[in-house]
Structures are given as structure tokens and as C-alpha cells.
Tab-separated table of C-alpha atoms in Angstrom:
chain	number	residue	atom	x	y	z
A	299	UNK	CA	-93.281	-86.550	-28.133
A	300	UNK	CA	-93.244	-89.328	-25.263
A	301	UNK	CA	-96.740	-91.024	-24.764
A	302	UNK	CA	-96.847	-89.637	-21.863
A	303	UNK	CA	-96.862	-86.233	-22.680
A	304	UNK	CA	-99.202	-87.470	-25.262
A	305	UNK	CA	-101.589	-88.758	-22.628
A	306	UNK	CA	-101.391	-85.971	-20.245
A	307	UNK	CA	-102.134	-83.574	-23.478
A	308	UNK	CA	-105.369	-85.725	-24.107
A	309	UNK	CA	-106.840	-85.136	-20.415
A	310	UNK	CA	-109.698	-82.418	-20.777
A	311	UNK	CA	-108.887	-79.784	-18.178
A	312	UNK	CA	-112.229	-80.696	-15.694
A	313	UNK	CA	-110.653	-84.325	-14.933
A	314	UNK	CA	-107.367	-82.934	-14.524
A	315	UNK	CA	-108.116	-79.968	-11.826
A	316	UNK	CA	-110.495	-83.008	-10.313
A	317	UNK	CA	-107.798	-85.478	-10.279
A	318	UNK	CA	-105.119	-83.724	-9.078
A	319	UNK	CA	-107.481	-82.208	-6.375
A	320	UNK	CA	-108.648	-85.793	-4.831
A	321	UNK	CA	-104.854	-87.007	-5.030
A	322	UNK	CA	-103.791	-84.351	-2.976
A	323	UNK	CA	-106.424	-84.286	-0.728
A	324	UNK	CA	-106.264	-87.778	-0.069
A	325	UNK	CA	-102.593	-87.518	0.486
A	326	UNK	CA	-102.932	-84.527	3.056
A	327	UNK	CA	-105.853	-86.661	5.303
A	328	UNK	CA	-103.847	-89.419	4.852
A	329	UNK	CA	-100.468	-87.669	6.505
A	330	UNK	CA	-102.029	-84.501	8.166
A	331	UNK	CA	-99.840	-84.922	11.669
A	332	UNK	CA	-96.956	-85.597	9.918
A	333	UNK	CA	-97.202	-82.649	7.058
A	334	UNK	CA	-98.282	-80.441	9.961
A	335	UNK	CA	-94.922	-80.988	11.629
A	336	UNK	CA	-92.829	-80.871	8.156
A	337	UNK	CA	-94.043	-78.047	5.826
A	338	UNK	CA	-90.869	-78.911	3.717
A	339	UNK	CA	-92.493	-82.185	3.150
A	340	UNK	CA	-95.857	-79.959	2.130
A	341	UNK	CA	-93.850	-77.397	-0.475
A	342	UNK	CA	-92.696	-80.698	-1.977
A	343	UNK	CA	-96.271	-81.834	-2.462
A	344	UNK	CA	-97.487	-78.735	-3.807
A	345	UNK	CA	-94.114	-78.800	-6.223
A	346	UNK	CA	-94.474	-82.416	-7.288
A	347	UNK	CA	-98.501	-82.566	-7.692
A	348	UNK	CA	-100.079	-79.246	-8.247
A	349	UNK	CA	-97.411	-76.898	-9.766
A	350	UNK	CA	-96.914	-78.902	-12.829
A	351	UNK	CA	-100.877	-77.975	-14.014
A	352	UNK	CA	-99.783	-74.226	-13.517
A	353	UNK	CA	-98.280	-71.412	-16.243
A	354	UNK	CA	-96.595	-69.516	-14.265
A	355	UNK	CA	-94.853	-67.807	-17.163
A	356	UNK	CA	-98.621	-66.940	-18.233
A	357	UNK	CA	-99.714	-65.879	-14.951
A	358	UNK	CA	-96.977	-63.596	-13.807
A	359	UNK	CA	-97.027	-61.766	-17.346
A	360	UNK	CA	-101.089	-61.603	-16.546
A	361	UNK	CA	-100.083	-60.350	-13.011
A	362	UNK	CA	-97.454	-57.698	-14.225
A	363	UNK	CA	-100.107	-56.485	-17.034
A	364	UNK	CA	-98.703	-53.238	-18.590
A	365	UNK	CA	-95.631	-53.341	-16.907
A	366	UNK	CA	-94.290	-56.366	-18.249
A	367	UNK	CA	-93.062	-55.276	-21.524
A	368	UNK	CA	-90.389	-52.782	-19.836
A	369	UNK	CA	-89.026	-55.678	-17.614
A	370	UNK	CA	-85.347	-57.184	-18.707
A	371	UNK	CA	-85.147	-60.752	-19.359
A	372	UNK	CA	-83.826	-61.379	-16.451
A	373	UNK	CA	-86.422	-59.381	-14.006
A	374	UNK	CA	-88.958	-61.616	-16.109
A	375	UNK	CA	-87.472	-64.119	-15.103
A	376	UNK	CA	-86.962	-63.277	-11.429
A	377	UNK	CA	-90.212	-62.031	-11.118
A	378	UNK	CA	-91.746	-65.168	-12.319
A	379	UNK	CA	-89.564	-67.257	-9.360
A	380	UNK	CA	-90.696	-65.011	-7.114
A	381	UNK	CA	-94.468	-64.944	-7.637
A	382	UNK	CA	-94.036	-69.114	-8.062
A	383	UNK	CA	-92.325	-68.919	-4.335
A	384	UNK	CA	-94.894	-66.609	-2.901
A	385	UNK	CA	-97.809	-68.939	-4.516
A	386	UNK	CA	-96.286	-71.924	-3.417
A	387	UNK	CA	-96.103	-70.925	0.248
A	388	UNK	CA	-99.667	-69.075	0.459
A	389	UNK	CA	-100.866	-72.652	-1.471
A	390	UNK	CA	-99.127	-74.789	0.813
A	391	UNK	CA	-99.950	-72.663	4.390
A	392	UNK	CA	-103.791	-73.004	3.310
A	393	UNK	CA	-103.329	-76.679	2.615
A	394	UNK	CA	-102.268	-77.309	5.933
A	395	UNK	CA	-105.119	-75.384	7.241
A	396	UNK	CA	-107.720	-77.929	5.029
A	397	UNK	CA	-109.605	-80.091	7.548
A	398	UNK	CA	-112.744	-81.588	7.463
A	399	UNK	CA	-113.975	-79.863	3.987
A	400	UNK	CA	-114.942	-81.384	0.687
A	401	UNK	CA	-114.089	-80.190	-2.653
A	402	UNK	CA	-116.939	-80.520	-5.556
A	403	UNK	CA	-116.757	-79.651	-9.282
A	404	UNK	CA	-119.047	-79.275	-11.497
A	405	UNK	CA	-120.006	-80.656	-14.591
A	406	UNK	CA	-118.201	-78.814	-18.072
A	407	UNK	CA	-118.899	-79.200	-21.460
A	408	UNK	CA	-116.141	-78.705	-23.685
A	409	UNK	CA	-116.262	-78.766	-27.018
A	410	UNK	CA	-113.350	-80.376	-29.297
A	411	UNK	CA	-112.106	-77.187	-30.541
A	412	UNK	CA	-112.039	-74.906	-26.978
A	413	UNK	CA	-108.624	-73.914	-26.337
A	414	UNK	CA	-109.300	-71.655	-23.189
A	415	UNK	CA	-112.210	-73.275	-20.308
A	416	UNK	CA	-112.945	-72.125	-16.668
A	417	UNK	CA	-113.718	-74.895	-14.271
A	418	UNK	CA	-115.774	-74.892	-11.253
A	419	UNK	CA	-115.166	-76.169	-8.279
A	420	UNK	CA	-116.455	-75.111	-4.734
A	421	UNK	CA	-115.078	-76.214	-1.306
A	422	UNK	CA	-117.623	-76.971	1.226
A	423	UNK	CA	-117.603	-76.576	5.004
A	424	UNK	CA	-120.165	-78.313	7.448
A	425	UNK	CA	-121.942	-75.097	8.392
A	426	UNK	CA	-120.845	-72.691	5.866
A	427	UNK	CA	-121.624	-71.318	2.591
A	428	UNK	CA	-120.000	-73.345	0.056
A	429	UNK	CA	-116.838	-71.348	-1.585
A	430	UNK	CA	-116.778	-71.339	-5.394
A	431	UNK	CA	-113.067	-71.721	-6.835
A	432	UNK	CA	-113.090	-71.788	-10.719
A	433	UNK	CA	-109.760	-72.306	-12.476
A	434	UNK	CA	-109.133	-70.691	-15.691
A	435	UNK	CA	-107.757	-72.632	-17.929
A	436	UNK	CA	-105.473	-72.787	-21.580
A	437	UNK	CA	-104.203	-75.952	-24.110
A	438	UNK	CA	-101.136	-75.949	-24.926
A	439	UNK	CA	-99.096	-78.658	-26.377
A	440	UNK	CA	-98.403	-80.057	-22.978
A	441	UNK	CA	-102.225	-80.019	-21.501
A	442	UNK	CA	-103.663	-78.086	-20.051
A	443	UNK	CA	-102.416	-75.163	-17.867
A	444	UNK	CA	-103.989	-72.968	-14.891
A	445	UNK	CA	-103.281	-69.465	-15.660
A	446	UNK	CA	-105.335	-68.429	-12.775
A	447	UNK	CA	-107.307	-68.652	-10.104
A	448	UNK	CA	-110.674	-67.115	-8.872
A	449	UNK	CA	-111.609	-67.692	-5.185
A	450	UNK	CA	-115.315	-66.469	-4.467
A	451	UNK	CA	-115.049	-64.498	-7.725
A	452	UNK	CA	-111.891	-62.766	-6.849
A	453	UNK	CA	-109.561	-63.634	-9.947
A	454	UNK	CA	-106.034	-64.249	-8.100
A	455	UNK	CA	-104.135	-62.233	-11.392
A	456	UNK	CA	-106.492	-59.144	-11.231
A	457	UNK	CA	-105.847	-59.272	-7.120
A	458	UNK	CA	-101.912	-58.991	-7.155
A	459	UNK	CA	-102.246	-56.667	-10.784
A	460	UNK	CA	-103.145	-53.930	-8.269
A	461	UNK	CA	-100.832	-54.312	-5.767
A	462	UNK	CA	-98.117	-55.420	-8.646
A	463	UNK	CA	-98.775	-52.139	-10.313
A	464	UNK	CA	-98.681	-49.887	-7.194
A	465	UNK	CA	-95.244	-51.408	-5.740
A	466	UNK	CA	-93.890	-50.640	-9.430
A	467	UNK	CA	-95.019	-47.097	-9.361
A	468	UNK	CA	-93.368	-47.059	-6.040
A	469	UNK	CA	-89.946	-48.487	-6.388
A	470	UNK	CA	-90.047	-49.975	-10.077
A	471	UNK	CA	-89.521	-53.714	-11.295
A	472	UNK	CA	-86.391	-54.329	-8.911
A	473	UNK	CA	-88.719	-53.384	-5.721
A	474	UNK	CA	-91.681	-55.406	-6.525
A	475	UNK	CA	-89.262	-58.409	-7.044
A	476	UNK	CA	-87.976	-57.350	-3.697
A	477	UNK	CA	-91.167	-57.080	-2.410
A	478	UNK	CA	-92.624	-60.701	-3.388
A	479	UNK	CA	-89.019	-62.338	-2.550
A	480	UNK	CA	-90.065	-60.674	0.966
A	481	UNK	CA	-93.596	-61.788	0.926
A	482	UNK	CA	-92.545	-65.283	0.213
A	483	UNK	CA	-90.098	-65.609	2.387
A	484	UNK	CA	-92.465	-64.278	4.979
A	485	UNK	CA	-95.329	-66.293	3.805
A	486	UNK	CA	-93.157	-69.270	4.881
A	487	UNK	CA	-94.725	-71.665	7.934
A	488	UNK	CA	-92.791	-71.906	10.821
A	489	UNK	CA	-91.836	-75.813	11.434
A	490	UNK	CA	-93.125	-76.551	14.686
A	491	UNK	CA	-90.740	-77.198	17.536
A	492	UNK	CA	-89.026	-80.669	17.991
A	493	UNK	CA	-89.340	-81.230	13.889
């Protein structure tokens, strides 16, 4: 193993959400206009800086829930590039929309032995009620890895689960892939004119 896939292995999961958090932030005040204008350039942040800390593997088998078992290998593995596309786009349209707001996290214990570890964060907006965001989180031999997402409480996998579940009663595995390939090609920003 490389050292630095021993090093990012060693980084307990509340420095790494924190971390990767401030670098993209920072990056996204630092080139707002010019993101704004290019969300290319913004898919490429998201791809480079945050996706890496996600499972998607984990997450879209979470999402699927009962159904995944009776999916092919290869509808796995389309529904897994799907869900990544649609979560890129929905992550990288509401980074674009981040302005003036700060993230916080909060402290964590972990203890040497945890191999699974939620941690909290909460956005906050001058004038609003601060909005908790905790990230659930796994080891594995690589570091560790989001497997999901809860926005004021609402866990991002038990969200979709639903909908997942109901498109597949509908029109099976082939239409939910179908459906999300839609959804993220809808979810895509427009580039703004003269980009």
C-alpha cells in the first residue's frame, strides 16, 4: 500500500468531512463568478474533491434496499452511475447556490476500534435556523467513506429508498435506471449564455 493511501486511511472521519468541506468552500468563494458561468468546471470540483470520500457502491445498494439482490451485474452497475450522476449534479447545482453561509462541525469522539461514526455538521445562514447535516460514515481499508447523508434529519438513502422502490414496482430495475439517467440529466445547470 502507497503511503499515501496509508495516510489518507489514518485521517479520523471528523477532520476529513471538515477538511474537505473548508477546501471546497474556499475554492467556490474564491472563483464564484467564474464557476457560476462554467458548471463543467463545478462537476469537476465536486469529482476531484468530494466524490472520492463517497461509497457509492454502498449507498446505491442502501438506496435500492430489497430490490438490489434481483438486479444483474450490470443494472448494479448502471444503477450505481446513475445515482453517482444524479448526486453529482443535485451536489454541484446547490454548491453554486452557497453564498454567504458558514459550515460548523462539531466535536466527535471516536474511539480506536469504531468502524462506523456519524458526523455533525450544520450550515448556518445570517438570519436563519442553523441546518444540521450529519454524514454517516464507514472504515474501510482506504479511509473513510460517506455512505450517506442526512440533511435536517432526512437520511438522503431512506429519501430516494421510497421513490427507488415505487419506480421499481412501476416499471422494474431497467425504468428506475431510466428514470435517474433522466433525473440527472435534467438535474443538469444550464451554462449561462456567452460561456
Amino acid at each position: 500500500m502507497s503511503s499515501s493511501l496509508v495516510q489518507a486511511a489514518d485521517i479520523p472521519p471528523d477532520v476529513l468531512a471538515r477538511t474537505t468541506t473548508q477546501e471546497v468552500l474556499s475554492i467556490l468563494k474564491k472563483d464564484k463568478e467564474s464557476l457560476s458561468d462554467n458548471p463543467a468546471r463545478v462537476y469537476q470540483l465536486v469529482e476531484a474533491k468530494i466524490l472520492p470520500n463517497f461509497d457509492f457502491n454502498r449507498m446505491t445498494q442502501l438506496a435500492v434496499g430489497k430490490h438490489w439482490p434481483r438486479a444483474t451485474a450490470q443494472q448494479k452497475q448502471a444503477l450505481v452511475t446513475e445515482f453517482r450522476n444524479l448526486l453529482v449534479r443535485t451536489y454541484s447545482s446547490s454548491l453554486l447556490e452557497f453564498s454567504n453561509q458558514a459550515v460548523e462541525f462539531k466535536p466527535m469522539t471516536i474511539k480506536p476500534d469504531d468502524t462506523d461514526v456519524t458526523v455533525h455538521s450544520e450550515i448556518r445562514q445570517p438570519g436563519s435556523q442553523p441546518i444540521p447535516i450529519d454524514y454517516s460514515m464507514y472504515k474501510t481499508a482506504f479511509g473513510w467513506k460517506v455512505y450517506d447523508v442526512a440533511i435536517d434529519s432526512v437520511s438522503l438513502v431512506t429519501n430516494y429508498r421510497a421513490s427507488f422502490s415505487s419506480t421499481i414496482r412501476q416499471s422494474g430495475i431497467d425504468g428506475l435506471i431510466a428514470t435517474l439517467a433522466a433525473k440527472s440529466h435534467s438535474a443538469k445547470p444550464a451554462a449561462r449564455p456567452g460561456s
